[in-house]
Coordinates of C-alpha atoms and ligand atoms in Angstrom, one line a residue:
M1 CA 62.5 106.2 118.1
D2 CA 63.7 104.7 121.7
A3 CA 61.0 101.2 122.9
F4 CA 61.1 100.5 126.3
D5 CA 57.7 98.6 128.2
V6 CA 57.3 101.8 130.0
V7 CA 58.5 105.3 130.2
I8 CA 58.7 107.1 133.5
I9 CA 57.8 111.0 133.3
G10 CA 61.5 112.8 136.8
A11 CA 63.5 110.9 138.2
G12 CA 61.9 111.7 141.7
H13 CA 62.3 108.4 144.1
N14 CA 59.0 107.9 144.1
G15 CA 59.8 107.5 139.5
L16 CA 62.6 105.2 140.3
V17 CA 60.3 103.0 143.2
C18 CA 58.2 102.7 140.3
A19 CA 60.8 102.1 138.3
A20 CA 62.5 98.4 140.4
Y21 CA 59.0 97.7 140.9
L22 CA 57.9 97.2 137.8
L23 CA 61.9 96.2 135.9
K24 CA 61.4 93.5 139.2
A25 CA 58.1 92.3 137.4
G26 CA 60.0 92.0 134.0
Y27 CA 59.0 94.7 132.4
S28 CA 61.9 97.6 130.7
V29 CA 61.1 100.8 132.3
A30 CA 63.4 104.2 131.0
L31 CA 63.1 107.1 133.4
L32 CA 63.2 111.2 131.7
E33 CA 64.7 113.8 133.6
K34 CA 64.7 117.5 133.0
R35 CA 67.8 117.9 135.6
S36 CA 71.3 116.8 135.3
V37 CA 71.0 115.2 138.5
P38 CA 68.3 112.6 139.0
G39 CA 66.2 111.9 142.9
G40 CA 64.2 115.2 142.9
G41 CA 63.7 116.9 146.1
A42 CA 65.5 113.6 147.4
T43 CA 69.2 115.2 146.5
T44 CA 72.7 115.6 147.9
E45 CA 75.1 118.2 146.2
E46 CA 78.4 120.0 146.8
L47 CA 75.8 123.5 146.2
L48 CA 79.4 125.8 146.7
P49 CA 82.2 123.8 145.1
D50 CA 84.4 127.1 144.4
E51 CA 83.8 128.9 147.4
A52 CA 83.0 126.1 149.8
P53 CA 84.6 123.1 148.2
G54 CA 83.7 119.5 150.6
F55 CA 80.4 120.5 151.9
H56 CA 77.6 118.7 150.7
F57 CA 73.6 120.1 151.5
N58 CA 70.5 117.7 151.5
R59 CA 69.1 120.8 149.1
C60 CA 65.4 119.4 149.9
A61 CA 63.9 117.2 152.1
I62 CA 66.5 115.3 154.7
D63 CA 64.6 114.1 157.7
H64 CA 63.2 110.4 156.8
E65 CA 60.2 108.6 158.9
F66 CA 56.8 108.4 156.0
I67 CA 59.8 105.9 154.0
H68 CA 59.9 103.2 157.8
L69 CA 56.6 102.7 157.6
G70 CA 55.9 101.3 154.3
P71 CA 58.5 97.9 153.1
V72 CA 60.6 99.8 149.8
V73 CA 64.1 99.9 151.0
E74 CA 63.2 96.1 152.8
E75 CA 61.3 94.9 150.4
L76 CA 63.5 96.5 147.1
E77 CA 66.8 95.3 149.5
L78 CA 68.2 98.8 149.3
E79 CA 70.8 98.6 151.5
R80 CA 72.0 95.8 149.2
Y81 CA 73.2 99.0 147.2
G82 CA 75.0 101.1 149.4
L83 CA 72.4 102.4 151.9
E84 CA 72.3 103.0 155.3
Y85 CA 69.8 104.8 157.7
L86 CA 71.2 106.6 160.6
Y87 CA 68.8 107.5 163.5
C88 CA 68.4 110.1 165.5
D89 CA 67.9 110.6 169.1
P90 CA 67.7 112.8 169.8
V91 CA 64.9 113.8 167.5
V92 CA 64.4 117.2 168.1
F93 CA 65.7 120.5 169.8
C94 CA 63.7 123.8 170.2
P95 CA 64.9 126.7 173.0
H96 CA 61.7 128.3 174.2
P97 CA 62.7 132.8 174.8
D98 CA 61.9 132.0 178.4
G99 CA 64.7 129.5 179.1
K100 CA 63.1 126.5 178.5
Y101 CA 63.1 123.9 175.5
F102 CA 62.0 121.0 174.8
L103 CA 63.9 118.0 174.5
A104 CA 62.8 114.7 172.8
H105 CA 64.5 111.9 171.8
K106 CA 62.8 108.8 170.6
S107 CA 62.2 107.7 173.7
V108 CA 58.6 109.0 174.7
E109 CA 59.6 108.1 178.6
Q110 CA 63.6 109.8 178.4
T111 CA 61.0 113.1 176.3
C112 CA 58.4 112.9 178.7
A113 CA 61.2 113.2 181.8
E114 CA 62.9 116.1 179.7
I115 CA 58.7 118.1 179.9
A116 CA 58.6 117.2 183.1
R117 CA 61.9 119.1 184.1
F118 CA 59.8 122.4 183.1
H119 CA 55.9 120.9 184.1
P120 CA 55.1 117.9 185.4
G121 CA 51.8 118.1 184.1
D122 CA 52.1 118.2 180.5
A123 CA 54.6 116.0 181.0
K124 CA 51.9 113.1 182.0
K125 CA 49.5 114.8 178.9
Y126 CA 52.5 114.3 176.7
G127 CA 52.8 110.4 176.9
E128 CA 48.7 109.9 176.2
F129 CA 49.0 112.7 173.4
I130 CA 51.7 110.5 172.0
D131 CA 49.9 107.0 172.2
F132 CA 46.8 108.4 170.7
W133 CA 48.6 109.1 167.9
Q134 CA 51.5 106.1 167.1
R135 CA 48.3 103.6 168.0
L136 CA 45.9 106.1 164.8
L137 CA 48.5 106.1 163.1
K138 CA 49.1 102.4 163.0
G139 CA 45.8 101.6 162.6
I140 CA 46.0 103.6 159.7
V141 CA 49.2 103.3 158.2
P142 CA 47.7 99.7 155.9
I143 CA 45.7 102.2 153.5
F144 CA 48.8 104.1 153.3
N145 CA 50.4 101.4 151.9
A146 CA 47.8 100.5 149.1
P147 CA 46.3 102.1 146.1
P148 CA 43.4 103.6 147.5
K149 CA 40.4 102.0 145.7
S150 CA 42.0 98.6 145.7
I151 CA 40.3 97.2 149.2
I152 CA 41.8 94.0 148.9
D153 CA 44.9 95.5 148.9
I154 CA 43.9 97.2 152.4
V155 CA 42.9 94.3 154.4
G156 CA 45.9 92.6 152.9
N157 CA 48.2 94.5 154.5
Y158 CA 46.1 94.6 158.2
D159 CA 46.9 91.7 160.6
F160 CA 46.2 91.6 164.4
E161 CA 47.9 94.3 165.7
K162 CA 47.5 96.5 162.9
I163 CA 43.4 95.7 163.4
K164 CA 43.9 96.1 167.6
D165 CA 45.3 99.4 167.2
L166 CA 42.8 101.0 164.9
F167 CA 39.3 99.7 166.9
S168 CA 41.1 101.2 170.3
V169 CA 41.1 104.5 168.6
L170 CA 37.6 103.6 167.6
G171 CA 36.0 101.2 170.4
P172 CA 32.1 101.8 171.1
P173 CA 30.3 104.3 169.2
N174 CA 30.6 107.4 170.8
Q175 CA 34.4 106.9 171.3
T176 CA 33.9 106.4 167.3
L177 CA 31.9 110.1 166.9
D178 CA 34.7 111.2 169.1
L179 CA 37.6 110.1 166.4
V180 CA 36.1 111.9 164.0
R181 CA 35.6 115.3 165.9
T182 CA 39.7 115.6 166.6
I183 CA 40.5 114.8 162.5
L184 CA 37.5 117.0 161.6
S185 CA 39.5 119.6 164.3
S186 CA 43.5 121.3 164.4
A187 CA 46.4 120.9 165.2
E188 CA 46.0 124.4 167.7
D189 CA 43.1 122.8 169.3
M190 CA 44.9 119.1 170.3
L191 CA 47.7 120.9 171.3
N192 CA 45.5 123.5 173.3
E193 CA 43.1 120.8 175.1
Y194 CA 46.3 117.8 176.3
F195 CA 48.7 121.3 176.9
D196 CA 49.4 124.5 178.8
S197 CA 53.4 125.0 177.8
E198 CA 54.4 127.3 174.8
F199 CA 57.9 126.1 175.2
L200 CA 56.1 122.6 174.2
K201 CA 53.2 123.9 172.6
A202 CA 54.6 125.7 170.0
P203 CA 57.4 123.5 168.7
L204 CA 54.3 121.1 168.3
A205 CA 52.6 123.5 166.3
R206 CA 55.9 123.8 164.4
L207 CA 55.7 120.2 163.3
A208 CA 52.1 120.0 162.7
S209 CA 53.0 122.9 160.5
E210 CA 54.8 121.1 157.9
L211 CA 52.4 119.7 156.2
G212 CA 52.0 123.0 155.0
A213 CA 48.8 124.7 156.7
P214 CA 48.9 127.4 159.6
P215 CA 48.6 124.7 163.8
S216 CA 44.6 126.6 163.6
Q217 CA 43.6 125.1 160.2
K218 CA 40.6 122.7 160.4
N219 CA 40.4 118.8 159.4
L220 CA 44.4 119.0 159.9
A221 CA 44.3 117.8 163.7
I222 CA 46.6 114.6 162.0
G223 CA 49.1 117.0 161.5
A224 CA 49.7 115.5 164.7
I225 CA 51.2 112.7 163.5
M226 CA 55.2 114.5 162.9
M227 CA 55.6 114.3 166.0
A228 CA 54.2 110.8 166.9
M229 CA 56.6 109.5 163.8
R230 CA 59.7 110.8 165.3
H231 CA 59.5 108.0 168.8
D232 CA 57.8 105.4 166.4
P233 CA 58.8 104.5 163.6
G234 CA 61.6 107.4 164.7
M235 CA 63.0 109.6 162.5
A236 CA 66.3 108.7 159.6
R237 CA 68.7 109.8 157.3
P238 CA 70.9 108.1 154.7
R239 CA 74.4 108.2 155.5
G240 CA 76.1 111.0 153.0
G241 CA 72.7 112.9 152.7
T242 CA 69.4 112.6 151.1
G243 CA 70.8 111.8 147.7
A244 CA 71.9 108.4 149.0
L245 CA 69.0 106.7 148.3
T246 CA 68.2 108.1 144.8
Q247 CA 72.1 106.8 144.8
A248 CA 70.8 102.9 146.0
L249 CA 67.7 103.3 143.6
L250 CA 69.9 104.6 140.6
K251 CA 71.9 101.8 141.4
L252 CA 69.3 99.6 142.0
V253 CA 67.4 101.0 138.6
K254 CA 70.6 99.8 136.4
S255 CA 70.9 96.3 137.5
L256 CA 68.0 95.6 137.1
G257 CA 68.6 96.8 133.3
G258 CA 66.5 100.2 133.8
Q259 CA 68.0 103.4 131.7
V260 CA 67.9 107.1 133.4
F261 CA 68.0 109.7 131.1
T262 CA 69.2 113.5 132.2
D263 CA 68.6 116.2 130.4
Q264 CA 65.3 115.3 129.0
S265 CA 62.5 117.2 129.6
V266 CA 59.5 115.7 128.7
E267 CA 57.7 118.7 126.4
K268 CA 54.1 116.0 124.9
I269 CA 53.0 112.7 126.3
L270 CA 51.8 111.5 122.5
I271 CA 49.0 109.7 123.0
D272 CA 47.5 107.8 119.0
D273 CA 43.4 106.6 119.5
G274 CA 43.0 107.8 122.8
R275 CA 46.0 105.9 124.2
A276 CA 49.1 106.7 125.7
V277 CA 52.4 105.6 123.4
G278 CA 55.5 107.9 124.5
V279 CA 56.3 111.3 124.8
R280 CA 58.2 114.1 123.4
V281 CA 61.6 115.5 125.4
A282 CA 62.8 119.4 124.1
G283 CA 64.6 118.8 121.2
G284 CA 62.1 116.6 119.5
K285 CA 63.2 113.0 120.6
E286 CA 60.7 111.1 121.0
Y287 CA 60.8 107.9 123.7
R288 CA 58.2 105.4 122.0
A289 CA 55.8 103.7 125.6
N290 CA 54.7 100.0 124.8
Q291 CA 52.7 99.4 127.8
A292 CA 52.2 102.5 129.2
V293 CA 53.7 106.5 130.5
I294 CA 53.7 107.0 134.2
S295 CA 53.9 110.7 135.6
N296 CA 56.1 111.4 138.8
I297 CA 55.3 115.4 137.9
D298 CA 51.8 115.8 139.4
A299 CA 48.3 115.4 137.0
R300 CA 48.3 119.1 136.5
R301 CA 51.3 120.1 135.0
L302 CA 51.1 116.6 133.1
F303 CA 47.7 117.0 131.6
L304 CA 47.5 120.8 131.7
Q305 CA 50.6 121.8 130.6
L306 CA 52.1 118.1 128.2
M307 CA 48.4 117.7 126.7
D308 CA 47.3 118.6 123.7
Q309 CA 43.6 119.8 125.2
A310 CA 41.6 117.9 122.8
D311 CA 43.7 114.5 124.1
V312 CA 42.4 115.3 127.1
D313 CA 38.8 116.5 126.6
D314 CA 37.7 113.4 124.5
A315 CA 38.8 111.7 127.1
D316 CA 37.1 113.3 130.1
A317 CA 35.6 116.7 128.3
Q318 CA 35.2 118.0 132.7
L319 CA 38.4 117.2 133.5
R320 CA 41.4 120.1 133.0
E321 CA 38.9 122.7 133.8
R322 CA 38.6 120.9 137.6
L323 CA 42.2 120.2 137.6
D324 CA 42.5 124.2 136.9
R325 CA 40.4 125.5 139.1
R326 CA 39.3 122.5 141.9
I327 CA 42.9 121.3 143.5
V328 CA 44.3 123.5 146.4
N329 CA 47.9 125.3 146.0
N330 CA 47.8 127.8 148.8
N331 CA 50.7 129.6 147.9
E332 CA 53.2 128.6 150.2
T333 CA 56.7 127.5 149.6
I334 CA 60.7 127.0 150.4
L335 CA 63.1 129.7 151.1
K336 CA 66.1 127.3 151.1
I337 CA 69.2 128.2 153.0
D338 CA 72.3 126.6 153.4
C339 CA 75.4 127.1 154.5
A340 CA 78.8 126.0 154.8
L341 CA 80.6 126.8 158.7
S342 CA 83.4 126.1 160.4
E343 CA 81.9 125.6 163.6
A344 CA 78.8 123.7 165.1
P345 CA 76.3 126.2 166.4
R346 CA 76.2 126.9 170.0
F347 CA 73.5 127.6 172.2
E348 CA 74.5 129.2 175.4
A349 CA 72.0 130.5 176.8
Y350 CA 70.5 126.9 177.1
Q351 CA 73.3 125.2 178.7
H352 CA 75.1 123.5 175.1
R353 CA 75.3 120.4 174.3
D354 CA 76.2 119.1 170.6
D355 CA 73.5 116.5 170.3
Y356 CA 70.8 118.7 170.5
L357 CA 72.3 119.5 166.6
I358 CA 71.7 115.5 166.3
G359 CA 67.4 115.9 165.1
S360 CA 65.9 118.7 163.7
V361 CA 66.4 122.1 165.6
L362 CA 63.0 124.2 165.4
I363 CA 62.5 128.5 165.8
A364 CA 59.0 128.0 167.0
D365 CA 58.9 130.8 169.8
S366 CA 55.0 130.7 170.1
V367 CA 52.1 129.2 168.8
K368 CA 51.1 132.9 167.2
Q369 CA 54.4 133.1 165.3
V370 CA 54.0 129.9 163.9
E371 CA 50.2 130.6 163.0
L372 CA 51.6 134.1 160.8
A373 CA 54.4 131.5 159.5
H374 CA 51.9 129.3 157.6
S375 CA 49.2 132.2 156.7
E376 CA 51.0 135.0 155.5
P377 CA 52.4 132.9 152.9
S378 CA 48.7 132.6 151.1
V379 CA 48.7 136.1 151.0
G380 CA 51.3 136.6 149.2
H381 CA 53.0 138.6 152.4
I382 CA 57.2 136.8 153.6
P383 CA 57.0 136.3 157.5
D384 CA 60.0 137.2 158.3
A385 CA 59.5 139.9 161.2
D386 CA 59.8 137.3 163.6
P387 CA 60.7 133.8 161.0
S388 CA 59.5 130.5 162.5
F389 CA 61.2 127.7 161.0
Y390 CA 63.5 124.3 161.1
A391 CA 67.2 123.7 160.7
V392 CA 69.9 120.7 160.5
V393 CA 72.7 120.7 161.8
P394 CA 73.0 117.2 159.5
T395 CA 77.5 117.6 159.7
V396 CA 76.9 115.9 163.1
L397 CA 75.3 112.8 162.3
D398 CA 77.3 112.3 159.7
P399 CA 80.2 114.2 159.9
S400 CA 81.5 112.3 156.2
M401 CA 79.2 115.5 154.2
A402 CA 81.8 118.0 155.3
P403 CA 85.6 118.3 155.3
P404 CA 87.0 117.4 158.9
N405 CA 85.4 118.9 161.4
Q406 CA 83.2 121.7 159.0
H407 CA 79.7 121.5 159.6
T408 CA 76.4 121.9 157.0
L409 CA 73.6 124.4 157.9
W410 CA 70.1 123.4 156.2
I411 CA 67.4 124.9 156.7
E412 CA 63.9 125.5 154.7
F413 CA 62.1 129.6 155.9
F414 CA 57.8 128.6 154.9
A415 CA 57.0 131.8 151.7
P416 CA 55.2 132.9 149.6
Y417 CA 55.6 131.8 145.8
Q418 CA 53.7 134.0 144.6
I419 CA 54.2 137.6 146.1
D420 CA 51.3 140.2 147.2
Q421 CA 50.9 142.7 144.1
A422 CA 54.6 141.8 142.7
Q423 CA 54.7 141.4 139.0
D424 CA 58.5 141.6 138.9
G425 CA 60.8 139.1 140.0
L426 CA 62.0 135.1 138.2
K427 CA 58.2 134.4 136.2
G428 CA 56.9 138.1 137.9
T429 CA 57.2 136.0 141.4
G430 CA 58.2 139.1 142.5
W431 CA 61.9 136.6 143.9
T432 CA 65.3 139.0 142.6
D433 CA 68.1 137.8 144.4
E434 CA 68.4 140.2 146.4
L435 CA 65.1 139.5 148.2
K436 CA 65.3 137.0 148.8
N437 CA 69.5 137.6 150.6
Q438 CA 67.5 140.6 152.3
V439 CA 65.0 137.1 153.8
A440 CA 67.9 134.9 154.5
D441 CA 69.8 138.0 156.3
R442 CA 67.1 137.5 159.2
V443 CA 66.5 134.2 158.7
I444 CA 69.7 133.7 159.6
D445 CA 69.7 137.0 162.1
K446 CA 67.3 134.6 164.0
L447 CA 69.0 131.4 164.7
A448 CA 71.6 134.4 166.1
E449 CA 70.2 135.3 168.9
Y450 CA 70.0 131.4 169.9
A451 CA 73.3 130.5 168.3
P452 CA 75.3 134.1 168.6
N453 CA 78.7 132.3 167.1
L454 CA 76.1 131.3 164.0
K455 CA 77.3 134.0 161.8
Q456 CA 80.8 133.9 162.2
S457 CA 81.5 130.9 161.9
I458 CA 79.1 130.9 157.7
I459 CA 82.3 130.2 155.0
A460 CA 80.1 130.2 152.3
R461 CA 76.2 129.9 152.6
H462 CA 73.2 129.6 149.4
V463 CA 69.9 130.8 149.2
E464 CA 66.9 129.5 147.0
S465 CA 64.1 131.5 146.2
P466 CA 60.7 129.9 146.4
A467 CA 60.3 130.7 141.9
E468 CA 64.2 129.2 142.1
L469 CA 62.6 125.5 144.0
G470 CA 59.5 125.8 141.3
E471 CA 61.9 125.6 138.6
R472 CA 64.6 123.3 139.8
L473 CA 61.6 120.7 141.2
G474 CA 59.6 121.9 138.2
A475 CA 56.6 121.9 140.4
Y476 CA 53.7 123.7 140.2
K477 CA 54.2 126.7 141.9
G478 CA 57.1 125.8 143.6
N479 CA 55.1 123.1 146.1
Y480 CA 57.0 120.3 146.6
Y481 CA 54.8 117.6 148.4
H482 CA 53.1 118.9 143.5
I483 CA 49.8 119.5 145.2
D484 CA 48.5 120.4 149.3
M485 CA 48.4 118.3 151.8
T486 CA 44.8 119.1 152.9
L487 CA 42.3 116.5 154.2
E488 CA 39.7 116.7 151.3
Q489 CA 43.0 116.1 148.7
M490 CA 44.1 113.1 151.3
V491 CA 44.1 109.4 150.4
F492 CA 40.5 108.7 147.3
L493 CA 39.9 112.6 146.9
R494 CA 43.9 112.5 145.7
P495 CA 44.3 114.4 143.4
L496 CA 40.9 114.3 142.5
P497 CA 38.3 110.9 143.2
E498 CA 38.7 110.1 139.1
L499 CA 42.4 110.3 138.6
A500 CA 42.8 108.1 142.6
N501 CA 44.0 105.9 141.7
Y502 CA 46.8 106.2 140.1
T503 CA 45.2 105.4 136.8
T504 CA 43.8 108.4 134.6
P505 CA 41.3 108.5 131.8
I506 CA 43.5 107.9 129.3
E507 CA 44.0 103.9 129.1
G508 CA 47.8 103.5 129.8
L509 CA 48.3 106.8 131.6
Y510 CA 49.0 106.9 135.3
L511 CA 49.8 108.8 138.1
T512 CA 52.9 108.4 140.4
G513 CA 54.8 111.1 143.6
A514 CA 53.9 113.4 145.7
G515 CA 50.3 114.1 144.5
T516 CA 49.2 110.6 144.5
H517 CA 48.4 109.5 147.0
P518 CA 49.5 109.4 150.5
G519 CA 50.9 112.2 149.2
G520 CA 54.2 114.1 150.1
S521 CA 57.5 112.9 151.9
I522 CA 60.0 110.4 151.4
S523 CA 58.3 107.1 151.2
G524 CA 58.3 106.3 148.3
M525 CA 54.5 104.6 148.7
P526 CA 53.4 106.3 145.7
G527 CA 55.9 105.0 143.4
R528 CA 54.7 101.0 144.5
N529 CA 51.0 102.1 145.0
C530 CA 51.6 103.2 141.3
A531 CA 53.7 100.0 140.7
R532 CA 51.2 97.7 142.0
V533 CA 48.4 98.8 140.3
F534 CA 49.8 98.7 136.6
L535 CA 50.6 95.3 137.2
H536 CA 48.0 94.5 138.6
Q537 CA 45.9 95.2 135.2
Q538 CA 48.5 92.6 133.3
Q539 CA 47.9 89.8 135.1
S540 CA 44.9 87.8 134.2
V541 CA 42.2 87.2 136.0
I542 CA 43.0 83.8 137.5
Q543 CA 45.5 85.4 138.8
K544 CA 44.1 88.2 139.8
I545 CA 41.4 85.8 142.1
K546 CA 44.2 83.9 143.8
G547 CA 46.1 87.1 144.6
V548 CA 42.9 87.7 146.4
G549 CA 42.5 84.4 148.1
E550 CA 46.6 84.9 149.1
S551 CA 45.8 89.0 150.9
V552 CA 42.3 87.3 153.0
R553 CA 44.4 84.4 154.0
S554 CA 47.5 86.3 155.1
T555 CA 44.8 88.9 157.5
V556 CA 42.8 85.9 158.5
G557 CA 45.5 83.8 159.9
S558 CA 47.0 86.7 161.4
I559 CA 44.1 87.4 163.8
F560 CA 43.9 83.0 164.5
K561 CA 46.9 83.1 165.4
N562 CA 46.3 85.9 168.3
F563 CA 43.5 83.7 169.4
Ligands
LIG601 C1 63.1 122.3 151.1 C2 62.8 121.1 151.1 C3 62.7 120.4 152.2 C4 61.6 119.6 151.9 N1 61.9 118.5 153.4 C5 61.6 117.3 153.5 C6 62.0 116.9 154.6 O1 62.3 116.9 155.3 N2 60.9 115.1 154.8 C7 60.6 114.1 153.7 O2 60.2 112.9 153.7 N3 60.0 115.3 152.6 C8 60.4 116.4 152.8 N4 60.7 117.5 151.7 C9 58.9 117.0 150.7 C10 59.8 115.8 149.5 O3 61.0 116.5 149.6 C11 59.2 115.5 148.5 O4 57.9 115.7 149.0 C12 59.7 114.7 147.6 O5 60.2 114.5 147.2 C13 58.7 113.9 146.7 O6 58.9 113.2 145.1 P1 58.0 112.6 144.4 O7 59.1 111.8 143.9 O8 57.0 112.6 144.4 O9 58.5 114.1 143.3 P2 59.9 115.1 143.1 O10 60.5 114.8 143.4 O11 58.9 116.2 142.9 O12 60.1 114.4 141.9 C14 60.1 115.0 140.6 C15 60.8 114.8 138.9 O13 60.5 115.4 138.4 C16 61.2 116.0 137.1 N5 60.4 116.8 136.0 C17 60.0 118.1 136.5 N6 59.8 117.7 135.3 C18 60.0 117.3 134.4 C19 59.9 117.5 133.3 N7 58.9 117.9 132.1 N8 60.0 116.4 132.1 C20 60.9 115.7 133.1 N9 61.0 115.3 134.9 C21 60.6 116.3 135.3 C22 61.4 116.7 137.8 O14 63.0 117.0 138.1 C23 62.2 116.1 139.9 O15 63.4 115.6 139.5 C24 60.8 118.4 151.6 C25 60.9 119.2 150.3 C26 61.6 120.7 150.2 C27 62.0 121.3 149.3

């Protein structure tokens, strides 16, 4: 049996980040990945090698914002391993049916000037709106970059500027209460409070819904940060596609002696005397873990599908039922469309400029349309009567991803995993090849209403149904955030309070990945935080006390420096 200090289940970007930190600390690490391509939701693949050779597609994530809120890229020196980020500017384009459009630049001032062409009052309010969410974001980022129950780690992440930002949104008691009121409200409530125009509210609602819930969902006003982040730290893409992030991590992991085994689907966690001691993969091979097994897959699948019931019950008799019935998953996932194009789409009725295509292209005609796009999937209906979606032409910013002068088109269309009443199709979800192509046709028709040259430019296309995406990622009900990103499942509640600090009731078994704090997206934060918890647990008491001293000294030092 091969033996390592640490065995990680899944080589998603969080598993790879976690591995890198552990290898740097001197541990031997193996990553076991079920696919032949590592990276999970962070891959770039030549999807259509026969019909469209040389076109490279981001199969999932494309726009990276969260990773720039943390230190992973710098700490791991990923540029040295080939990672280069290209920043988008403009960051968003959304054409409106009445001829107006929302064009957001990285600069807030430039964006306000664009809005002012159609509505000066909303332009002024936009500046205030972004300023509020920016200050809140900067005030809470230190919490993202630490294990949620590690107060010392969190305190150590605050410096004078971050404390100032936090207090500027907290303020006196009534201001603090008003902030609580904001957090408890919905993205739609906030947009109605600030703005009058639909051409502005609809795209902001579309982006807020990237958290995977309709704009009317209470307690999710925080979705507004999805636009705020596009201004600062900005929105970027690795040159060569998201897979270039994975490739840089792989190079680093391998250079440190880490081993990545592909086509190794973990089927069982091996438990000995209440402790995780290794895993067994499909085909029967076993890998021994002398110190820890770390899961880059979600807790629900880990404990309900990869472990013997008795092993879990011995550690926590309630855990299985709580994972099964308490974790929320609203049935929403993505139907993914990738096209090879002979030319880029042209928004003729909007004085087309190629720079419209640098950032995210949003199709969001009204807040109501976005609402249906995210409420219908929860009852098993496909919101394709008038589709709202998120599209990107990545090759405008990065021509290296297609043959010269040709382009790719990336579309994510939110759709149910389980179709209402269906029993046929893949895994009984109702998704068949015929249905996914019908839905893709409607989505393409909608985009072609805005960019009439689109259909004639399609050389080939690849459509992946929600059920297929779920199978590829190995994610429960195709949930690419592993579990929903709703407030009651965030921070020290993610995925459940008893599992929220990357540890589990089974000794030597740890959790990382999108299903842990601070959640899904390309951030590397769950991987880094999990590594910190593991390493902290290995430290002696003296080392721990020294760490606390350093952390407090750095925060206090930063405050005094500013007086
Ligand atoms: C279509 C789409 C578009 C997206 N767009 C964006 C975006 O633009 N920006 C953004 O920030 N985020 C985006 N996301 C979300 C983002 O991709 C994910 O939240 C993120 O990749 C999660 O990373 P992870 O490492 O935690 O988990 P994952 O990427 O899910 O990795 C888990 C890994 O575990 C492997 N695995 C599963 N089961 C087993 C098993 N039994 N044995 C061994 N290995 C196993 C999987 O194959 C996978 O490699 C998008 C997601 C999708 C689906």
